[in-house]
XYZ file of N, CA and C in Angstrom:
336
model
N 4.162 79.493 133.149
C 4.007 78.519 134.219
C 2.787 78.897 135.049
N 1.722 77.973 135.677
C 0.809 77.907 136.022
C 1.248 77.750 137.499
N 0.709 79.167 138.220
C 0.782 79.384 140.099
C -0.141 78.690 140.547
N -0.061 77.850 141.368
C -0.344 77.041 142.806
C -1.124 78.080 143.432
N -1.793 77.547 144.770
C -1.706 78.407 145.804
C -1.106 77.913 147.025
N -0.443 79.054 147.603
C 0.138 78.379 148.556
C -0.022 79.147 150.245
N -0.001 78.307 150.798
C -0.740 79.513 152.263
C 0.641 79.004 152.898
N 1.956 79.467 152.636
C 2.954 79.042 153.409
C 3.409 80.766 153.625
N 3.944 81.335 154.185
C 4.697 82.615 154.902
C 5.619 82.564 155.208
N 6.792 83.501 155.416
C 7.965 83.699 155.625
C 7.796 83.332 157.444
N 8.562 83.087 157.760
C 8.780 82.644 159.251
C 7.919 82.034 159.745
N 7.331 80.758 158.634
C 6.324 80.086 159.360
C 7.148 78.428 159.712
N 6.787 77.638 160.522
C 7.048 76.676 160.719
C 6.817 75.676 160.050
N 7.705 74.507 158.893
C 7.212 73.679 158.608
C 8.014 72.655 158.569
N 7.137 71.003 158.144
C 8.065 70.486 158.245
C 7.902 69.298 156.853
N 8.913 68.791 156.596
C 9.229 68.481 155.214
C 8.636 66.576 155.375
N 7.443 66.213 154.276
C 6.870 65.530 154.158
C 7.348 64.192 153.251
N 8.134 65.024 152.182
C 8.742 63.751 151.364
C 10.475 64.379 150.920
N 10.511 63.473 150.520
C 12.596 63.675 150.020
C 13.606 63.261 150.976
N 14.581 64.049 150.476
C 15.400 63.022 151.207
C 15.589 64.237 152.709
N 14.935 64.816 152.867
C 15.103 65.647 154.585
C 13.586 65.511 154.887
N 12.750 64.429 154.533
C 11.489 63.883 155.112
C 11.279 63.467 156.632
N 10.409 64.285 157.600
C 10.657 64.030 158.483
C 11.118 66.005 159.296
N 12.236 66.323 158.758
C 12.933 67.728 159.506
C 12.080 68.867 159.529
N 12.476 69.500 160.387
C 11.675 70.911 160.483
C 12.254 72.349 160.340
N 11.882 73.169 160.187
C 12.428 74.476 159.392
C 11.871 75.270 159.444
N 12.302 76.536 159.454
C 11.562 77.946 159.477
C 11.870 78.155 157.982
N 10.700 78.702 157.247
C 10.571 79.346 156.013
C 11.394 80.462 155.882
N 12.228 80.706 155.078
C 13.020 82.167 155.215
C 12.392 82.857 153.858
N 11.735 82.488 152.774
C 12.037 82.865 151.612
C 10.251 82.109 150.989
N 9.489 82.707 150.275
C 8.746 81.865 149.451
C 8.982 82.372 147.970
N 9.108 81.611 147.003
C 9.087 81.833 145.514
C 8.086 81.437 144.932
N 7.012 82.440 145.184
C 5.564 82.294 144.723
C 5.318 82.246 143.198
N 6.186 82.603 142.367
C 6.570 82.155 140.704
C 6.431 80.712 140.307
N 7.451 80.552 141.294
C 7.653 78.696 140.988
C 7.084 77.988 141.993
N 6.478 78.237 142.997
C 5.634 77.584 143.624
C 6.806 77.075 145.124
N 7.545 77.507 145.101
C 9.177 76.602 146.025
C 9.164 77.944 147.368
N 9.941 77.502 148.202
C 9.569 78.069 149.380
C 11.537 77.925 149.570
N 12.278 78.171 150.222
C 13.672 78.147 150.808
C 13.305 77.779 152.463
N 14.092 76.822 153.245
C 13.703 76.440 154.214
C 14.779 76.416 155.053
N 14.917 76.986 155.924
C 16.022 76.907 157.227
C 16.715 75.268 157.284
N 18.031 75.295 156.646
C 18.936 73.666 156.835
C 18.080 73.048 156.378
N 17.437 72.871 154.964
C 16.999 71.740 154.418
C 17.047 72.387 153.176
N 17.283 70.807 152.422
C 17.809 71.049 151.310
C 19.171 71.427 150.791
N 19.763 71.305 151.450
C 21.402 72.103 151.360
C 21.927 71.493 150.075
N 22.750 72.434 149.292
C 23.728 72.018 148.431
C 25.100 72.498 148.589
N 25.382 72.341 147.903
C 27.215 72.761 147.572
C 27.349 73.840 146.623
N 27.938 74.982 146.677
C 27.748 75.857 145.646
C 29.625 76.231 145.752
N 29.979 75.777 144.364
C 31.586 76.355 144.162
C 31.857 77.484 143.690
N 32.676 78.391 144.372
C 32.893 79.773 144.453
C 34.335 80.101 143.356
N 34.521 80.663 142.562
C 35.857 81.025 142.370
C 36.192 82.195 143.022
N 37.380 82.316 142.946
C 38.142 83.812 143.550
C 37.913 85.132 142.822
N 37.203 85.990 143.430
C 36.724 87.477 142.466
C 37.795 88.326 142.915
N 38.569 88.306 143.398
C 39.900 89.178 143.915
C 41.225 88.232 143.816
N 42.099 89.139 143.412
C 43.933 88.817 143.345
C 43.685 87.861 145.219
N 43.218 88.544 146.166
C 43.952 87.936 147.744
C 42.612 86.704 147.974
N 41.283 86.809 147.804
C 40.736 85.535 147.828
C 40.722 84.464 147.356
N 40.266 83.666 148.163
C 40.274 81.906 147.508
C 39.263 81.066 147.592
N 39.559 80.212 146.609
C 37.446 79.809 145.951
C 37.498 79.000 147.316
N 36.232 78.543 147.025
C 35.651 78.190 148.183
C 34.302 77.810 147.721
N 34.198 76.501 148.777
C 32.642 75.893 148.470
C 31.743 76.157 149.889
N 30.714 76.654 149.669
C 30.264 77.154 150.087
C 28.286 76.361 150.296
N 27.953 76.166 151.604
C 26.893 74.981 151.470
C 25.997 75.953 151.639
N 24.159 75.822 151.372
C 23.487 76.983 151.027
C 22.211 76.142 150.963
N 20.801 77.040 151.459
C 19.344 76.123 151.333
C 19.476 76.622 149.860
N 18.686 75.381 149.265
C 18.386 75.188 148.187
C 16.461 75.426 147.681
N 15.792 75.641 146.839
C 14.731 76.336 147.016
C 13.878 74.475 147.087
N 12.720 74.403 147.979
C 12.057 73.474 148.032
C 10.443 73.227 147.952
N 9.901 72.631 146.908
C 8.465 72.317 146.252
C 8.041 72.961 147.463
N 6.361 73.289 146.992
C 5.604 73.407 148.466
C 4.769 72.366 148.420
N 4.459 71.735 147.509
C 3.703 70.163 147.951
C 4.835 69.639 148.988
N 5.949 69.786 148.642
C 6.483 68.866 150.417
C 6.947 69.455 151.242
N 5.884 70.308 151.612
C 5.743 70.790 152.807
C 4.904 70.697 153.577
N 4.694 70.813 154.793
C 2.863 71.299 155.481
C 3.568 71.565 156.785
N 2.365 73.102 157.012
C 2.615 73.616 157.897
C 2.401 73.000 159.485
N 2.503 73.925 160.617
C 2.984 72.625 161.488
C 2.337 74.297 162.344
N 0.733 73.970 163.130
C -0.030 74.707 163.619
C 0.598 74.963 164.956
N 0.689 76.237 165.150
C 1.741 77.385 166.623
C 0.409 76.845 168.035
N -0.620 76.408 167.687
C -1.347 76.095 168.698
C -1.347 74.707 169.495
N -1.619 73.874 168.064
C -2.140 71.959 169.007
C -0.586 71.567 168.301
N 0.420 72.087 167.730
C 2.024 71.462 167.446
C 1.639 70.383 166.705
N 1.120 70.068 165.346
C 0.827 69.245 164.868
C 1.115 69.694 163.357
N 1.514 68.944 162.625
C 1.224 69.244 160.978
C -0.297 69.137 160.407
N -0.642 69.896 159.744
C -2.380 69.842 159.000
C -2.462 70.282 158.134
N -3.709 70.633 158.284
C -3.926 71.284 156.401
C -4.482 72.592 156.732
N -4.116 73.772 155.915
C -4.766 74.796 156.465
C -5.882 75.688 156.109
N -7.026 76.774 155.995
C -8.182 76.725 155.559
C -8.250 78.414 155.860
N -8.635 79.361 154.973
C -8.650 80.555 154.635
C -10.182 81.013 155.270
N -10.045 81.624 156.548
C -11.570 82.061 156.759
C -11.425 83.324 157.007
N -12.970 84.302 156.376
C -12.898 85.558 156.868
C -13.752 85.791 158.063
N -13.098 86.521 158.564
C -13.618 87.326 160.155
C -14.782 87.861 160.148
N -15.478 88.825 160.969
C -16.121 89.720 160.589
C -15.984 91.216 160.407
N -14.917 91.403 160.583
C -14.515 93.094 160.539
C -13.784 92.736 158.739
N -13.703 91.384 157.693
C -13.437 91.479 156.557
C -12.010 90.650 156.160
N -11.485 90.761 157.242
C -9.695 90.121 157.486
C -9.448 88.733 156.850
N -9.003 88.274 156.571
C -8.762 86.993 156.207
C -7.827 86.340 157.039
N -7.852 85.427 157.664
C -6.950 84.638 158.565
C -7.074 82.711 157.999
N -5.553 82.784 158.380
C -5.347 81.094 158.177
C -5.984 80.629 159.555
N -6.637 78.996 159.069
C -6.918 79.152 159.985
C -6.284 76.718 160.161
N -6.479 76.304 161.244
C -5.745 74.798 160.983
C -7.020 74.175 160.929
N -6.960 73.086 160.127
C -8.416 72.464 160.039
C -8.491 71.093 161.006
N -7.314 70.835 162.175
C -7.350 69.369 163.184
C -7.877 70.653 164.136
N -7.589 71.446 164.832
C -7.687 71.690 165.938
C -8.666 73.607 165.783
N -8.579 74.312 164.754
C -10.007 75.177 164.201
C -8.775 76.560 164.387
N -8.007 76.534 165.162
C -6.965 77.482 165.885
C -6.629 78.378 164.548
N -6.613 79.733 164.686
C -5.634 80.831 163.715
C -4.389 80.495 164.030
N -3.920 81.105 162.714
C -2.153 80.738 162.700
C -1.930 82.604 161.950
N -1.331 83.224 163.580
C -1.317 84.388 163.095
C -0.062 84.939 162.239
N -0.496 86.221 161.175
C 0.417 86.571 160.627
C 1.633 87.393 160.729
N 3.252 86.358 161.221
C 4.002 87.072 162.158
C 4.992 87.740 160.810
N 5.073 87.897 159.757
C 5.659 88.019 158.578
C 5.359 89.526 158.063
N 5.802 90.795 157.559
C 5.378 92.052 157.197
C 6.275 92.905 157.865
């Protein structure tokens, strides 16, 4: 399978562009840079049925984020609060920083 790139981060803010939670917003908990899918705070939810792994427990369904494309996503800039597109510039001490391309603002790296 052929990797994407994706400038999305764990605890970054985004918000969901198409599907059926189009519109909601979410903190990233998870990116699956393999498959290109990101896991998103209450979006996407499914149903996951549990059986009983012990004699005294009982199954149980259990609701859970489900992993979600990163084409429907876009990040949502900590500065002008807007969704955009975002743009990889280096500094001069070598650093690489995201940076938002409506309003020019870094989107620093709160994730590590």
């Amino acid at each position: 399978m052929r990797q994407g790139k994706t400038y999305l981060r764990k605890n970054d803010q985004v918000e969901v562009i198409t599907g059926k939670d189009k519109g909601r917003v979410g903190k990233v908990l998870r990116v699956l840079r393999d498959e290109d899918k990101a896991v998103v705070e209450r979006i996407n939810m499914v149903k996951r049925h549990t059986k009983p792994r012990e004699m005294n427990q009982q199954g149980q369904i259990v609701e859970k984020e489900a992993p979600v494309h990163v084409s429907n996503l876009q990040l949502i800039c900590p500065e002008c609060t807007k969704t955009g597109r975002i743009a990889m510039k280096t500094l001069e001490n070598g650093t690489k920083v995201r940076t938002c391309k409506s309003c020019g603002g870094t989107i620093e790296n709160k994730a590590k």
